[in-house]
Every structure is written in structure tokens, then in C-alpha cells.
XYZ file of C-alpha atoms in Angstrom:
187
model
C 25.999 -27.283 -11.715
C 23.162 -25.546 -10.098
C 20.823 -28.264 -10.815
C 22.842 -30.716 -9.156
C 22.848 -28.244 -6.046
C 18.852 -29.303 -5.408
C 18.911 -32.046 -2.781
C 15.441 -33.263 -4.012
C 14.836 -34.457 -7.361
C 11.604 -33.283 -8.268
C 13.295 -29.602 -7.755
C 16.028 -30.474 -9.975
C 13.869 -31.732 -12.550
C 11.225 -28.467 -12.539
C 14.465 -26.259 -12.626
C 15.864 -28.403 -15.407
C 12.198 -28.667 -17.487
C 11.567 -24.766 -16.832
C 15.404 -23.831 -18.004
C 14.995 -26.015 -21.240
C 11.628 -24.489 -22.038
C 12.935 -21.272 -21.537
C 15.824 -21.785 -23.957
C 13.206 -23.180 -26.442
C 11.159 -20.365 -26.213
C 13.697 -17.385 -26.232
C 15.695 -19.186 -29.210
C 12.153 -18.931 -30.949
C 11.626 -15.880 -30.627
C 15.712 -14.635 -30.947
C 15.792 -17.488 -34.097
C 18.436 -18.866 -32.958
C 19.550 -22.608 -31.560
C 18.316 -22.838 -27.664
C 21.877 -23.895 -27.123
C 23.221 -20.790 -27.699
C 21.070 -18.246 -25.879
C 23.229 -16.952 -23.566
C 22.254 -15.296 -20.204
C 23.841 -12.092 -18.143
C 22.209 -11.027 -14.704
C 21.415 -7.806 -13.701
C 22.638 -6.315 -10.091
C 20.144 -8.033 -7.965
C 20.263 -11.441 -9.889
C 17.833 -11.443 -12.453
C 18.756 -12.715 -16.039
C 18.653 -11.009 -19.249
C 19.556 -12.276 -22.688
C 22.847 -11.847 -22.960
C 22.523 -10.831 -26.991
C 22.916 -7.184 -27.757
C 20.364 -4.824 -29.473
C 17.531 -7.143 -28.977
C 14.591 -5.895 -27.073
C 13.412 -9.541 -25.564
C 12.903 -8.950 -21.851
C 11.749 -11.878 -19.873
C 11.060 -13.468 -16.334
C 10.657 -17.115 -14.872
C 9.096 -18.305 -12.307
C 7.784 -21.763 -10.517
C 6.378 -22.914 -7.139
C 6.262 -26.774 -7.204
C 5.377 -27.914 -9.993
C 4.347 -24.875 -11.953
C 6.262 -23.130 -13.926
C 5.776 -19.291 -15.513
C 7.480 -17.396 -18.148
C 6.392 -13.933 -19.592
C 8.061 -12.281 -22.389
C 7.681 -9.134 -23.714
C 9.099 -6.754 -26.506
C 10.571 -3.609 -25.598
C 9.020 -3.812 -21.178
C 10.441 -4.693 -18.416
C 8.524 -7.500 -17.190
C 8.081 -9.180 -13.587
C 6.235 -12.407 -12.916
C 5.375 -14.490 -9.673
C 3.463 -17.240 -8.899
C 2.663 -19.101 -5.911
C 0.727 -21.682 -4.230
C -2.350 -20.753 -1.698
C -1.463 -22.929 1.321
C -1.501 -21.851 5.279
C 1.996 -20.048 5.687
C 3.127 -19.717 9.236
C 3.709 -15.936 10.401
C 1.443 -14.373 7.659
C 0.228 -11.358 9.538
C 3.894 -10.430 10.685
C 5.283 -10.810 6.881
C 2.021 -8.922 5.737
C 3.043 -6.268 8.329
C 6.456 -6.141 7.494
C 5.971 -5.872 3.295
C 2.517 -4.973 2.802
C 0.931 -1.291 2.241
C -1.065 0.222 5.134
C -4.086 0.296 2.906
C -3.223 -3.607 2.299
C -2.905 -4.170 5.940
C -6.118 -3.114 6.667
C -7.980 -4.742 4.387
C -6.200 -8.216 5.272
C -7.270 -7.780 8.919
C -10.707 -6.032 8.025
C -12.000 -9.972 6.748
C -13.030 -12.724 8.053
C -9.712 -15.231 8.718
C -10.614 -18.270 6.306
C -10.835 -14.974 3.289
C -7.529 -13.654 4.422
C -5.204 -16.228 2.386
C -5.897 -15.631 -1.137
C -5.984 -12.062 -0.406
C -2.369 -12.142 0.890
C -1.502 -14.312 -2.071
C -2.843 -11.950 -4.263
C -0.733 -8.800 -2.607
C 2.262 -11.093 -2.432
C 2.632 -11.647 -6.097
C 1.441 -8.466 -7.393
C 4.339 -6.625 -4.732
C 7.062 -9.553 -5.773
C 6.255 -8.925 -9.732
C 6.695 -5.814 -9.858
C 9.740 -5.672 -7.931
C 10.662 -8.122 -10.584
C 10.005 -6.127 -13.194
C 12.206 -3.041 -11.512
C 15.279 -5.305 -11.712
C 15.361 -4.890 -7.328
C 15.209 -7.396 -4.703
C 12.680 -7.992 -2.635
C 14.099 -7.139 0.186
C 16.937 -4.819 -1.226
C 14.136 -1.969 -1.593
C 10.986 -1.276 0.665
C 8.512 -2.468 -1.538
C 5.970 -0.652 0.121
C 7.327 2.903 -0.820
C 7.425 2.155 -4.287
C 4.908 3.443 -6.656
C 2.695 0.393 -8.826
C 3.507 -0.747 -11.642
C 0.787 -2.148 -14.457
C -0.062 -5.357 -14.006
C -2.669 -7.927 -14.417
C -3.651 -10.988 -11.650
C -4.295 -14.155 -12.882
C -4.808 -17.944 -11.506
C -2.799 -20.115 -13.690
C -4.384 -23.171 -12.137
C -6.577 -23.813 -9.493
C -4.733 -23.731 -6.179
C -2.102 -20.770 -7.571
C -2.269 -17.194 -7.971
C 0.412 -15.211 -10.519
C 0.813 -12.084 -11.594
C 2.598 -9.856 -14.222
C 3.996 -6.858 -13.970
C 5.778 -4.397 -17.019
C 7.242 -1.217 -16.927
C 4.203 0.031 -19.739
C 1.575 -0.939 -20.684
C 0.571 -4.226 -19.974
C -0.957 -5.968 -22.456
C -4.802 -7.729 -22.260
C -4.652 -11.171 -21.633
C -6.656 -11.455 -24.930
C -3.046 -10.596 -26.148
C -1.192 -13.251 -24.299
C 0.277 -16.451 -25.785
C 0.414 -19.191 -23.715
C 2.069 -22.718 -23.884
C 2.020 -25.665 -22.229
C 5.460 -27.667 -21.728
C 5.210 -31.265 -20.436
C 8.318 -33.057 -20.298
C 7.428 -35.093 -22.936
C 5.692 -32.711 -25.339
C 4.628 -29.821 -25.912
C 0.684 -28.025 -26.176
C 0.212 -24.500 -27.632
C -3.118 -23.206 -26.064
């Protein structure tokens, strides 16, 4: 029903493509049929297994085409990822949700260096208030204290980040797969 809600079809097919690769991926790791992982949501909308006793925390994310997923064992876990393009209003929004210290430093550069900086504060700030269960504009994100995370370009033109409630592990650590619609590449 909620895919059906996206007016444009390449949106309903990433939401589609990243839902069924999610399913795929938690059954895996639950060992259980992706048909029957079942999904609760906390107070501020974001899903959680609905299984009890297991410790498989999760977050998804996409921007176009791209799609994210961490999962962890045992940490809360926030991910974002989005696309460096020209966004009208950036200065007000970085105002508005960004640090004072972050402020500064966005202003202190040159303007063509300014946009993956403010990509890079945007997902770092939106992952971890992903991984605090909040809403991003439920809680000042700006008074809240950091979380660890690591900053990462998933591909060229796109800037993520991860964010747990522990430590987060190396990247050396990380599995990562690639889901095409038609197949699937472990890498």
C-alpha cells in the first residue's frame, strides 16, 4: 500500500528493491523466511524487528537510486545518505540545525568547498539522531551530545554515515553487499 502511494515509478521501485533486500538480509541473519520478518516502529517512526529477544538493530536508507542498510548486534544504529547537489537555502538550514562550531567552519571556506562540507554535517547530525530513535526535528539536534560514528562515500557523488550507540565498528569490520534487481554481489 505504501508503495503504490509513490506517484513516480522509479521511487516505487527503489522502495520496493530496498524493502525486499532488507527482508532478505534480516531473515539471514534472524534464519528465518524474509516473508515473515515482521516490523514494529518505535515513537518517532523508525522500525525495529518485530521478533522478541533478538538483539538485530537496523536502519535503511536511500536517496535516488542508492540504497543503505546497516545492521548491528546488540547497538543502536543510525544511517543516512545523501546526494551532493546545490540545495536551495543551505546557509539558513545550516543555521537552523547545525552546531556553532559547524557554522563557522561552513562560512569560514571558500563557497564552491562549502557543499560537501554541509553534506558531511548533514548526515553525520541525521544518523545519529537515527540511531537515538528521535526525529529530526522532534529534538534540537544541536544540543545533543555525538554519538560514534564513521563517514563514508558509498559512491562517488554521495556521502553516508553511521552512527551506533557504542562502539562503532572499523570499516575493516563491515560487510557489504550489493543488491541489483536482478542479482545479487557480495563485496
Amino acid at each position: 500500500e505504501r508503495a503504490e502511494a509513490f506517484l513516480h515509478s522509479g521511487a516505487r521501485d527503489t522502495y520496493l528493491h530496498s524493502r525486499l533486500a532488507m527482508r532478505h538480509i534480516l531473515g539471514g541473519y534472524q534464519g528465518m523466511d524474509p516473508a515473515a520478518v515482521r516490523f514494529d516502529s518505535g515513537p518517532h517512526g523508525k522500525p525495529y524487528l518485530g521478533i522478541s529477544g533478538t538483539d538485530l538493530r537496523f536502519n535503511l536508507t536511500h536517496c535516488g537510486r542508492l540504497c543503505l542498510l546497516a545492521v548491528t548486534r546488540g547497538l543502536e544504529v543510525g544511517l543516512d545518505a545523501e546526494q551532493i547537489r546545490e540545495r536551495r537555502g543551505m546557509e539558513g538550514i545550516a543555521a537552523r540545525m547545525f552546531q556553532a562550531r559547524q557554522l563557522e567552519e561552513l562560512k569560514s571556506l571558500p563557497e564552491r568547498e562549502r557543499l560537501p562540507l554541509f553534506y558531511l554535517y548533514w548526515t553525520r547530525m541525521e544518523a545519529m539522531v537515527k540511531a537515538r530513535g528521535g526525529g529530526l526535528f522532534a529534538d534540537d539536534a544541536r544540543k545533543l551530545p555525538a554519538l560514534p560514528h564513521v563517514c563514508f562515500i558509498p559512491h562517488p557523488g554521495f556521502q553516508a554515515c553511521v552512527a551506533t550507540d557504542g562502539p562503532c565498528p572499523s570499516a575493516g569490520e563491515w560487510r557489504t553487499l550489493m543488491f541489483r534487481a536482478e542479482s545479487w554481489q557480495e563485496g
